[in-house]
Short mmCIF file of C-alpha atoms in Angstrom, two decimals:
data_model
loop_
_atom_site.label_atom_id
_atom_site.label_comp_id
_atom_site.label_asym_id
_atom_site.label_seq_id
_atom_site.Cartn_x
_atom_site.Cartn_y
_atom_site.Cartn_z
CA UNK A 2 -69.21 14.09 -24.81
CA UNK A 3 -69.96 16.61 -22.01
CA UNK A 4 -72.34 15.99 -19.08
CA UNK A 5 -74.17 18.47 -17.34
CA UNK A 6 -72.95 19.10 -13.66
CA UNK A 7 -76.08 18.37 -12.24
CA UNK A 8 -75.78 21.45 -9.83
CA UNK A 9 -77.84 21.56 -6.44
CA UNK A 10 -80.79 23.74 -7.54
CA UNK A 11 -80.13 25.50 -4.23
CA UNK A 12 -77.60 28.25 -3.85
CA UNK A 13 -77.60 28.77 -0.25
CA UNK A 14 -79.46 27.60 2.93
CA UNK A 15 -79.97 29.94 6.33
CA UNK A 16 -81.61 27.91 8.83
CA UNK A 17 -85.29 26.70 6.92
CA UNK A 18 -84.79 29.39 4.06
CA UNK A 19 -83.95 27.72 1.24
CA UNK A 20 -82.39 30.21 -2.14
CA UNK A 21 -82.96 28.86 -5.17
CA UNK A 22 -80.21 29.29 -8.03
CA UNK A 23 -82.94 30.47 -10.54
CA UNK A 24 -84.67 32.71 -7.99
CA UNK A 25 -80.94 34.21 -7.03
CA UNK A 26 -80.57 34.70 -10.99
CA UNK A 27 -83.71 36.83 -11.05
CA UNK A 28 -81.83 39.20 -8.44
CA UNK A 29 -78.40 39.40 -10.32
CA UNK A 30 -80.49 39.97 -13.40
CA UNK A 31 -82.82 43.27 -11.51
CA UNK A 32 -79.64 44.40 -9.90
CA UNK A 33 -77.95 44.55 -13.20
CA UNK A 34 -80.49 46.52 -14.60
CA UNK A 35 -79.95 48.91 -11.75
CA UNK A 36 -76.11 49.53 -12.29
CA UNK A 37 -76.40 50.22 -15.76
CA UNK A 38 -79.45 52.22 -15.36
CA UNK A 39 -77.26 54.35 -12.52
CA UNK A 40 -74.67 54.61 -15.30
CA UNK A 41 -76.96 56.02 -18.15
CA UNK A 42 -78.59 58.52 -16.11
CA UNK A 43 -74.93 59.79 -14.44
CA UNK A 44 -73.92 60.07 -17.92
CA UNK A 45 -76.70 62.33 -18.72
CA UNK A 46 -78.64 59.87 -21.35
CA UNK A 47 -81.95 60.20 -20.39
CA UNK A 48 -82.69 63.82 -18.81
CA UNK A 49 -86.17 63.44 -18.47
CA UNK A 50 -85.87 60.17 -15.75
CA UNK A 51 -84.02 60.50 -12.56
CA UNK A 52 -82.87 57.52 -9.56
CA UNK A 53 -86.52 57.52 -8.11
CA UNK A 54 -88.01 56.78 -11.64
CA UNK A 55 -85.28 53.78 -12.35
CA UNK A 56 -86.03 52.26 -8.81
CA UNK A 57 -90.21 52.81 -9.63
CA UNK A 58 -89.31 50.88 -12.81
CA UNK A 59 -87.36 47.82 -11.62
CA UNK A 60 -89.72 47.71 -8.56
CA UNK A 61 -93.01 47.64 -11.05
CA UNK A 62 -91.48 45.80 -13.62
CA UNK A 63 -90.63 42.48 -10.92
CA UNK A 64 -94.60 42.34 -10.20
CA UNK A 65 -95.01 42.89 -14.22
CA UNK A 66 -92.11 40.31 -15.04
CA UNK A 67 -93.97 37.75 -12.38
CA UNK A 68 -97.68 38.15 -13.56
CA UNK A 69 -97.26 38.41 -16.65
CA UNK A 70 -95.21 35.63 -17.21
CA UNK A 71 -97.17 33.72 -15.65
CA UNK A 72 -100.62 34.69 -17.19
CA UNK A 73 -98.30 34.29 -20.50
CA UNK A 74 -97.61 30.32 -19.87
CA UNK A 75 -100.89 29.93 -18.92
CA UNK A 76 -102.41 31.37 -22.25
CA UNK A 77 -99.85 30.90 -24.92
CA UNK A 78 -98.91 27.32 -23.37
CA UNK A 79 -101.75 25.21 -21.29
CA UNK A 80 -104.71 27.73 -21.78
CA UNK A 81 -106.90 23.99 -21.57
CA UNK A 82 -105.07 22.62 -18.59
CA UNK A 83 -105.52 25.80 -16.32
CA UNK A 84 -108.85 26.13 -17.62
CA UNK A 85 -109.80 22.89 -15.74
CA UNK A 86 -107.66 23.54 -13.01
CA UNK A 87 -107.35 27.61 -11.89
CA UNK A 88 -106.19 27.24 -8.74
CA UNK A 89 -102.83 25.73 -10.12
CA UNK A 90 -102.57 29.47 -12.07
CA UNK A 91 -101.26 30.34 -8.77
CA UNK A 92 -98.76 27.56 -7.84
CA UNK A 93 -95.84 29.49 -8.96
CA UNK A 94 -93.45 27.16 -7.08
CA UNK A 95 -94.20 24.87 -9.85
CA UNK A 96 -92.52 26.42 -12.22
CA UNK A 97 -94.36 27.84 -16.03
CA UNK A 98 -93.02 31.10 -17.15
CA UNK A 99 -93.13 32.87 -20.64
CA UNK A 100 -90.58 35.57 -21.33
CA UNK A 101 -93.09 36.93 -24.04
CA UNK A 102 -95.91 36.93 -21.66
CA UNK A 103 -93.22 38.96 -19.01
CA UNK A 104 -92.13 41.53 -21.79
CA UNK A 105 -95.71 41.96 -21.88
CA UNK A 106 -96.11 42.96 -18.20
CA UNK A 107 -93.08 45.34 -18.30
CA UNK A 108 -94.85 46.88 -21.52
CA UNK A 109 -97.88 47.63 -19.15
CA UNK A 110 -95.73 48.90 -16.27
CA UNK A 111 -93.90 51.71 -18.59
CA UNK A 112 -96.78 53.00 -20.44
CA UNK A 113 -98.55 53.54 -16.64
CA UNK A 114 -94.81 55.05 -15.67
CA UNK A 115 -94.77 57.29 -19.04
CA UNK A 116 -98.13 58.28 -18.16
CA UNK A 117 -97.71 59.39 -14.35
CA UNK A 118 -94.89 60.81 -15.69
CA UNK A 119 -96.11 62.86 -18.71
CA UNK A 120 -93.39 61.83 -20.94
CA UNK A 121 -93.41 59.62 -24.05
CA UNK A 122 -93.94 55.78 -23.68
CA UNK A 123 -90.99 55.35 -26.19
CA UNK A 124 -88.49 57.52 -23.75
CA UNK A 125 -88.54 54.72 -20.76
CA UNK A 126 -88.69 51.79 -23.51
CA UNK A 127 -85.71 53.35 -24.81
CA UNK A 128 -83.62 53.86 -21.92
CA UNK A 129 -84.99 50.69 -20.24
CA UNK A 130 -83.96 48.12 -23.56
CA UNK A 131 -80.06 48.40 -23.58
CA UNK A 132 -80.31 47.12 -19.56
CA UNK A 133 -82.31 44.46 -20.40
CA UNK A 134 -80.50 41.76 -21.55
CA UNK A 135 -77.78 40.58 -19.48
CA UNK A 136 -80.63 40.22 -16.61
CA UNK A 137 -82.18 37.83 -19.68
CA UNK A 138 -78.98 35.97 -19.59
CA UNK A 139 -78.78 35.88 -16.03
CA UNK A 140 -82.08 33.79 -16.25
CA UNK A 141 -80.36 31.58 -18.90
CA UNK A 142 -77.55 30.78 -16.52
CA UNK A 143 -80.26 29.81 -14.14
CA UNK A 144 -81.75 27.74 -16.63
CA UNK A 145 -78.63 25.76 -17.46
CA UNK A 146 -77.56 25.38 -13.53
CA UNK A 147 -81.22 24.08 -12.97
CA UNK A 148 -80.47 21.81 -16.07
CA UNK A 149 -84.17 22.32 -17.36
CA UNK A 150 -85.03 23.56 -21.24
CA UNK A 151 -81.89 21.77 -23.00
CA UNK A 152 -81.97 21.75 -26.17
CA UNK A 153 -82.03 18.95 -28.95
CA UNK A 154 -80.13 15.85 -29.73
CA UNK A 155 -76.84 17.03 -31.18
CA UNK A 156 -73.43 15.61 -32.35
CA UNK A 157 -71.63 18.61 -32.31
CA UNK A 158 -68.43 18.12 -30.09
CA UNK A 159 -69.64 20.17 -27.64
CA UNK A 160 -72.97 18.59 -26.77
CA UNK A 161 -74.13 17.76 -23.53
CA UNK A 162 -75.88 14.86 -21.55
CA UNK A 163 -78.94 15.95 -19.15
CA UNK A 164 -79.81 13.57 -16.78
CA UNK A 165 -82.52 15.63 -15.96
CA UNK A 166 -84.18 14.72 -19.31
CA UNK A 167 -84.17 11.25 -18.47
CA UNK A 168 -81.98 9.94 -21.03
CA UNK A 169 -78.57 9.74 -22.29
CA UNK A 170 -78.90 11.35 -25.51
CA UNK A 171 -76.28 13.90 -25.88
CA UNK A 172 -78.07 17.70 -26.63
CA UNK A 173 -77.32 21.22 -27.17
CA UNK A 174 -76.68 23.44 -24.50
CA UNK A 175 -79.27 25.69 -25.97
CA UNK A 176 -79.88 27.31 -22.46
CA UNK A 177 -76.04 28.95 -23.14
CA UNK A 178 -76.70 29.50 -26.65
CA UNK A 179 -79.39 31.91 -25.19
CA UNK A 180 -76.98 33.78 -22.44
CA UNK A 181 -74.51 34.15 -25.38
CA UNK A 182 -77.07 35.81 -28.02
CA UNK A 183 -79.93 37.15 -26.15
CA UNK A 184 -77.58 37.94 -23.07
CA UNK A 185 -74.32 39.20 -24.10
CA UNK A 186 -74.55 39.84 -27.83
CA UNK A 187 -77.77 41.84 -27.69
CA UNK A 188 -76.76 43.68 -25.02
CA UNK A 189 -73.22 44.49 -26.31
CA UNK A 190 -75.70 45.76 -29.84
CA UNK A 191 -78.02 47.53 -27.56
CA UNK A 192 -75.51 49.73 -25.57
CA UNK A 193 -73.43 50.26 -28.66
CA UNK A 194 -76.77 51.67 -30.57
CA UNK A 195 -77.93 53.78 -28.00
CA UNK A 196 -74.68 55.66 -26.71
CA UNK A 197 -75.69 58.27 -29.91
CA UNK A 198 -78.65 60.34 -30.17
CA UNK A 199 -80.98 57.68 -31.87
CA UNK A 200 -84.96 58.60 -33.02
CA UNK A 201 -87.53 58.28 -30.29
CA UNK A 202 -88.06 54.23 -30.64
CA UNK A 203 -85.62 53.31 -33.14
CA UNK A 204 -83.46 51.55 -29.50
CA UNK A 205 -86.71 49.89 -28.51
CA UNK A 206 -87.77 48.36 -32.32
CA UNK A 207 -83.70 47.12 -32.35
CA UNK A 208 -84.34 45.64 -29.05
CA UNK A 209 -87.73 43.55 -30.40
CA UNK A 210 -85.78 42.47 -33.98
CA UNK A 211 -82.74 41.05 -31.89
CA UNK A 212 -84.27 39.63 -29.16
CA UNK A 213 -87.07 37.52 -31.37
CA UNK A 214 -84.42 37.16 -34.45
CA UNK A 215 -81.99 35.80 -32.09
CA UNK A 216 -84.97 33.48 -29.72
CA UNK A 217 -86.33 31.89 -33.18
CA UNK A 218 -82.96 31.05 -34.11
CA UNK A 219 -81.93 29.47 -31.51
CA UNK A 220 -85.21 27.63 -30.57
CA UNK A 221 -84.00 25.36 -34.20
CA UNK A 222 -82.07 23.40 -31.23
CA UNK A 223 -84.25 23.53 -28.18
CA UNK A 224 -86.28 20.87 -27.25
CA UNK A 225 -90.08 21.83 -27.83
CA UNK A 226 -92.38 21.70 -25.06
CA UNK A 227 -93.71 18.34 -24.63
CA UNK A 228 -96.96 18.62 -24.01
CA UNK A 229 -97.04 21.28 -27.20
CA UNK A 230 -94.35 19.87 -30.00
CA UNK A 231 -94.12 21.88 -33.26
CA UNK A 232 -96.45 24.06 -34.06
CA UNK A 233 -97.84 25.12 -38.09
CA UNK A 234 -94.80 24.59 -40.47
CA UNK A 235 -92.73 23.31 -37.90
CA UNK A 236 -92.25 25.54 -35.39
CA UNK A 237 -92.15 25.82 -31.63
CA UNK A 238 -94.00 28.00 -29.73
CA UNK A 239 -91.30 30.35 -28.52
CA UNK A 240 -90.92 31.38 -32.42
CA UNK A 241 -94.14 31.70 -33.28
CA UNK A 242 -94.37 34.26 -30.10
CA UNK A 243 -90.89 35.82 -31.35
CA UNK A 244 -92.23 36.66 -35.21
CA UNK A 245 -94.77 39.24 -34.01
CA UNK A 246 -91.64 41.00 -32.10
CA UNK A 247 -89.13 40.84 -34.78
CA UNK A 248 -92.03 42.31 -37.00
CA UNK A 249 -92.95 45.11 -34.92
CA UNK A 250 -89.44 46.15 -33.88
CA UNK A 251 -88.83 46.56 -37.86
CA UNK A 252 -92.13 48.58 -38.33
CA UNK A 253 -90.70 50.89 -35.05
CA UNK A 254 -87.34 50.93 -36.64
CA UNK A 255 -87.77 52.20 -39.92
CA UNK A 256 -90.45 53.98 -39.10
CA UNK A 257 -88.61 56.20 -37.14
CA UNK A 258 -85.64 56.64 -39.18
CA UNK A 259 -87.99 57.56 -42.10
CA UNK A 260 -89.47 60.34 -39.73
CA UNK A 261 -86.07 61.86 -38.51
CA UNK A 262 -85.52 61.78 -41.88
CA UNK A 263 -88.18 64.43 -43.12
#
C-alpha cells in the first residue's frame, strides 16, 4: 500500500512571497503552451497567426482560464451557497475551480481573437487544442502534489493513502490517472492528428471527444464532491459536464469530414 508524500504545498519562499506548487503548475502549464505554439507557427502550421497573436492568446486566455473557472464552480457546483454568500465568489485563495467552466472562458477569448482578427473561430481553436493538454496535466500534477481530489477506495496494488482525506482508506491516484489520459495521451492524439492538413474543426471536435471521453472515464474512480455526491443515474458532476463536450466534438467531427467530403 502506497502513501501519498504529503508534499509542502509550497514550492519556494523569497522573503514573505510564498509560491504555491499548484499556482507554479499553472505557469509550467501557460509556458508549455507557448513552446509548442512557437513550434507550430516556425513550422508553418498556421499561416494566418503569427508570435504577437500566440502571446494575445495565452495572455487572454489566463484571465479567461481564471474567471471562468471560477464563475464555472460557482454555477455548476454551489450556485446556492454563493448565492447567500457573493462576496466569497471572489475569495479565490480558497480554492473552487471548474475546468469546464475555464474551457468556457478560453472559448470566449478566441472567438473575440478570431473576430479582431477576421479569421475563422475554428482556425485559433484548431491551432490552440493540440497545446492544450500537457498544461491540463501540469494542473493534475499540482493536484496530486497538493494531495486534494483523490480518487476512490481501491484495492488495486497501486492504491494510495491520503492523509489529507482524513482517513486511512487506501484510493486511486485518480489525480495521475488524469495527467496520464487527459495530459499525455490526448496530447500525444492531438499533435499526431493535426501535423496533416485536417478540415477546419475536425482538431477542435477531437479535442472535445477525448478530453470529456477520457474525464467521464476516469471520474468512475474519483471521489465525488462532497457536498454534491452522484448526480441522475449515478454520476458525478464532472461527467455530466463532460457528455455535452464529447457530444459536440462528434457533431464538429463528422460534420466536417462529411463537408470536405463533397
Amino acid at each position: 500500500m502506497l502513501h501519498h508524500p504529503e508534499f509542502d504545498p509550497i514550492a519556494l519562499s523569497i522573503g514573505p512571497v510564498a509560491i504555491h506548487w499548484y499556482g507554479l503548475m499553472y505557469l509550467v502549464g501557460f509556458a508549455l503552451v507557448y513552446l509548442l505554439g512557437r513550434r507550430r507557427l516556425t513550422s508553418g502550421h498556421t499561416p494566418a497567426l503569427n508570435t504577437r497573436d500566440l502571446e494575445d492568446i495565452i495572455f487572454y486566455s489566463v484571465l479567461g482560464v481564471v474567471l471562468g473557472g471560477r464563475l464555472g464552480y460557482v454555477l455548476f457546483y454551489k450556485p446556492g451557497y454563493y448565492l447567500a454568500h457573493p462576496l466569497e465568489i471572489f475569495y479565490l485563495w480558497e480554492g473552487g475551480m471548474s475546468f469546464h467552466g475555464g474551457l468556457i472562458g478560453v472559448i470566449v477569448v478566441m472567438l473575440l481573437i478570431a473576430r479582431k482578427k477576421k479569421v475563422s473561430f475554428f482556425t485559433i481553436s484548431d491551432f490552440i487544442a493540440p497545446l492544450i493538454p500537457l498544461g491540463l496535466g501540469a494542473g493534475r500534477l499540482g493536484n496530486f502534489i497538493n494531495g486534494e481530489l483523490w480518487g476512490r477506495p481501491a484495492d488495486v496494488p497501486w492504491a494510495m493513502v491520503f492523509p489529507q482525506s482524513g482517513t486511512d482508506v487506501p484510493r486511486h491516484p485518480s489525480q495521475l490517472y488524469e495527467l496520464g489520459l487527459e495530459g499525455i495521451v490526448l496530447f500525444a492524439l492531438l499533435w499526431w492528428f493535426s501535423s496533416k492538413p485536417r478540415p477546419l474543426g475536425q482538431v477542435s471536435g477531437l479535442f472535445l471527444i477525448g478530453y470529456g471521453a477520457f474525464r467521464f472515464l476516469v471520474e468512475f474512480t474519483r471521489e465525488p464532491d462532497n457536498f454534491l455526491g452522484l448526480l441522475a443515474a449515478g454520476l458525478s458532476m464532472g461527467q455530466w459536464l463532460s457528455l455535452p463536450m464529447v457530444l459536440i466534438g462528434l457533431v464538429m467531427f463528422f460534420f466536417t469530414a462529411k463537408r470536405q467530403s463533397h
